Amino acid sequence: MNIDDLQIVVLEDLKDHWDDPDVRALYADLMKMKFDGYGSVYGSNVISSDKADFFGTHLMVCQKGLRLKPLFGYKSVTLDKCREFHLKFPALSLVGNDGHYECLNELNEIIDKAENRGERVSFDYSWAQTPDIKKIRSKEMTELFRDLVMTLVIHHHQDYGIEHMITCGVVKVKTDIFFERLGLNKISAYSKFSQKDLNEEMVHIFHNNRYSDYAYKVAEKYHFLWKNRLTLSKKQTLTAVREAA
């Protein structure tokens, strides 16, 4: 597999595409990847899905072919979208249920300050990759996917006008270290807690409104992939794209 085999896909507002069989199939493949990915790391009773699947934004790196195959993906949902669809902002739910009250206070303060400045906030979560990537055991492939995650995060937030990112990094799989390299900061001295729905794995919650210089360089390097992304929105469906091709 090389970079020419990869396609970035952005799927917005899944509920608006439910009549499109190709989009439903893509979402099913994405969830199968997450079932396999989370199951292999945390246990088969861990399922990364919620109401935001249907109105948030799914960002994926897929392998090209007759049918796009998700290799990596995550979900991003903004505070304003959560309010529109009457869902408590997942970051607040997570820290409120599992975290320290001081961390929750810090998180609320970050959100309040952003809103007072008219800035948007997202929670980016449900990070997963197919276990097949681990089987390759190639340093180059590992670094490529790490760089592509940085590319997705930065260009998504820049192009969609989302100034603030909140996310969780899992100590076991070292995503906490990855997010620090991306330029995120732990929310407080109480950022570390045991996440119940990951079978009590230890996590850190992060926030930032700017990324590391290294991450910006990586995003620029792979901007061509983002520029050639396939965006599935209310204006464009996967079936229509296939017919046009």
C-alpha positions as a printed Julia matrix, in Angstrom:
245×3 Matrix{Float64}:
   0.0    0.0     0.0
   1.27   3.49   -0.85
  -0.11   6.98   -0.48
  -1.7    6.9    -3.94
  -3.96   4.12   -2.66
  -5.44   6.35    0.04
  -8.5    8.59   -0.02
  -9.58  11.05    2.68
 -13.35  10.97    3.2
 -15.41  13.46    5.21
 -18.95  12.36    5.98
 -21.24  15.06    7.39
 -24.74  14.63    8.83
 -25.15  10.9     8.28
 -28.9   11.15    8.9
 -29.28  13.18    5.69
 -27.65  10.37    3.65
 -29.57   7.43    5.04
 -31.4    6.85    1.74
 -28.06   6.41   -0.05
 -27.12   2.7     0.06
 -23.46   3.44   -0.67
 -23.2    5.8     2.3
 -24.92   3.28    4.56
 -22.42   0.65    3.39
 -19.49   3.0     4.05
 -20.79   3.73    7.55
 -21.27   0.01    8.19
 -17.66  -0.61    7.15
 -16.51   2.24    9.39
 -18.34   0.76   12.37
 -17.01  -2.73   11.62
 -13.5   -1.26   11.66
 -14.26   0.37   15.04
 -15.75  -2.83   16.46
 -12.59  -4.69   15.44
 -10.22  -1.92   16.5
 -11.74  -1.23   19.91
 -12.41  -4.91   20.52
  -8.79  -5.88   19.9
  -7.5   -3.25   22.35
 -10.14  -2.76   25.04
 -12.45  -5.78   24.83
 -15.44  -6.85   22.78
 -17.85  -5.07   25.16
 -16.5   -1.63   24.18
 -18.56   0.09   21.48
 -17.68   3.57   20.25
 -20.97   4.96   19.0
 -23.56   7.52   20.1
 -26.28   9.86   18.83
 -23.65  12.21   17.39
 -22.85   9.58   14.75
 -25.89  10.86   12.88
 -25.26  14.62   12.95
 -21.53  14.97   13.6
 -18.65  14.74   11.14
 -16.85  11.46   10.43
 -13.31  11.83    9.11
 -11.67   8.81    7.51
  -8.65   7.6     5.62
  -9.81   4.89    3.23
  -8.15   2.47    0.87
  -9.28   3.02   -2.7
 -10.96   0.26   -4.65
 -14.31  -0.75   -6.05
 -15.55   0.0    -2.54
 -13.83   2.42   -0.17
 -12.36   0.58    2.82
 -11.95   2.64    6.02
  -8.49   2.16    7.53
  -8.67   4.89   10.13
 -11.4    7.18   11.36
 -12.69   9.43   14.09
 -15.65  11.67   14.81
 -15.87  15.39   15.5
 -18.93  17.13   16.92
 -19.3   20.8    17.79
 -20.98  22.28   20.82
 -23.46  24.17   18.65
 -24.47  20.99   16.79
 -25.0   19.18   20.1
 -27.32  21.93   21.25
 -29.23  21.81   17.98
 -29.86  18.08   18.42
 -30.36  18.17   22.2
 -27.3   16.12   23.11
 -25.17  17.08   26.08
 -21.69  17.92   24.8
 -19.9   14.53   25.04
 -16.74  16.02   26.58
 -18.81  17.39   29.47
 -20.64  14.08   29.88
 -17.38  12.14   29.92
 -15.59  14.32   32.47
 -18.76  14.78   34.51
 -19.25  11.02   34.78
 -15.66   9.82   35.13
 -13.37  12.77   35.85
 -12.42  14.97   38.79
 -14.7   17.92   39.59
 -11.71  20.29   39.26
 -11.16  19.04   35.72
 -14.85  19.57   34.95
 -14.62  23.13   36.27
 -11.59  23.8    34.04
 -13.41  22.35   31.03
 -16.48  24.5    31.63
 -14.26  27.56   31.95
 -12.55  26.8    28.61
 -15.91  26.41   26.89
 -17.37  29.55   28.47
 -14.38  31.67   27.44
 -14.54  30.37   23.88
 -18.25  31.09   23.61
 -17.83  34.59   25.02
 -15.36  35.25   22.2
 -17.71  33.8    19.61
 -15.38  30.84   18.96
 -16.47  27.29   18.15
 -15.52  24.22   20.18
 -15.47  20.58   19.09
 -14.98  17.26   20.82
 -13.01  14.88   18.61
 -13.31  11.25   19.67
 -14.04   7.66   18.68
 -10.51   7.32   17.26
  -9.92   3.92   15.68
  -7.85   2.13   13.1
  -8.18  -1.27   11.52
  -6.1   -3.94   13.28
  -4.69  -4.76    9.82
  -2.4   -1.71   10.08
  -0.68  -3.2    13.12
  -0.07  -6.42   11.2
   2.01  -4.53    8.64
   4.46  -3.56   11.41
   6.16  -1.01    9.18
   7.7    2.09   10.76
   6.99   4.02    7.56
   3.31   3.02    7.58
   2.97   3.91   11.27
   4.49   7.34   10.69
   2.35   7.91    7.59
  -0.91   7.29    9.44
   0.25   9.41   12.37
   0.96  12.25    9.95
  -2.37  11.8     8.18
  -4.22  12.1    11.48
  -2.47  15.41   12.09
  -3.39  16.48    8.57
  -7.07  15.66    9.09
  -7.27  17.42   12.45
  -5.61  20.65   11.36
  -7.3   21.09    7.99
 -10.71  20.11    9.33
 -10.52  22.66   12.12
  -9.12  25.36    9.86
 -11.53  24.86    6.96
 -14.61  24.46    9.15
 -13.82  27.42   11.38
 -13.56  25.42   14.61
 -11.08  27.24   16.81
 -10.98  24.87   19.79
 -10.42  21.12   19.95
 -11.06  18.91   22.97
 -10.17  15.22   22.95
  -9.08  12.3    25.12
  -5.81  10.38   24.84
  -5.56   6.83   26.15
  -2.41   6.02   28.11
  -2.43   2.34   27.08
  -2.14   3.08   23.36
  -0.06   6.25   23.84
  -2.51   8.56   22.1
  -1.9   10.95   25.0
   1.7   11.27   23.8
   0.51  11.7    20.21
  -1.85  14.54   21.15
   0.95  16.33   22.98
   3.05  16.11   19.82
   0.09  17.52   17.9
   0.23  20.51   20.22
  -2.61  19.84   22.64
  -2.38  20.54   26.36
  -3.8   18.63   29.31
  -6.75  20.58   30.64
  -5.6   20.62   34.26
  -3.54  18.85   36.9
  -6.59  16.59   37.24
  -6.81  15.68   33.55
  -6.09  11.98   34.14
  -8.94   9.65   35.02
 -10.29   6.15   34.49
 -12.79   5.98   31.61
 -15.57   3.54   32.42
 -16.71   2.8    28.89
 -13.14   1.84   27.95
 -13.16  -0.79   30.7
 -11.49   1.62   33.13
  -8.49   2.49   30.95
  -6.62   5.6    32.08
  -7.02   8.66   29.85
  -6.03  12.32   29.78
  -8.36  15.01   28.45
  -6.77  17.65   26.24
  -7.59  21.05   24.76
  -5.98  23.52   22.42
  -6.65  26.35   20.02
  -3.3   26.09   18.23
  -1.18  23.17   17.09
   2.55  22.48   17.18
   4.87  23.82   14.5
   5.68  20.22   13.61
   1.99  19.4    13.08
   1.47  22.43   10.83
   4.44  21.33    8.69
   3.0   17.83    8.39
  -0.43  19.18    7.44
   1.13  21.31    4.72
   3.09  18.31    3.39
  -0.1   16.28    2.93
  -2.4   19.14    2.0
  -2.81  17.63   -1.47
  -4.63  14.66    0.08
  -6.96  16.96    1.99
  -7.53  19.08   -1.11
  -8.58  15.94   -3.02
 -10.81  14.66   -0.23
 -14.25  13.23   -0.88
 -16.79  15.25    1.11
 -20.24  13.76    1.56
 -22.59  16.51    2.63
 -26.16  17.56    1.96
 -24.99  18.75   -1.45
 -23.14  15.6    -2.47
 -23.85  11.9    -2.01
 -21.57   8.94   -2.62
 -23.96   7.47   -5.17
 -23.89  10.73   -7.15
 -20.09  10.77   -7.03
 -19.91   7.2    -8.35
 -22.35   7.99  -11.15
 -20.34  11.07  -12.14
 -17.15   9.01  -12.21
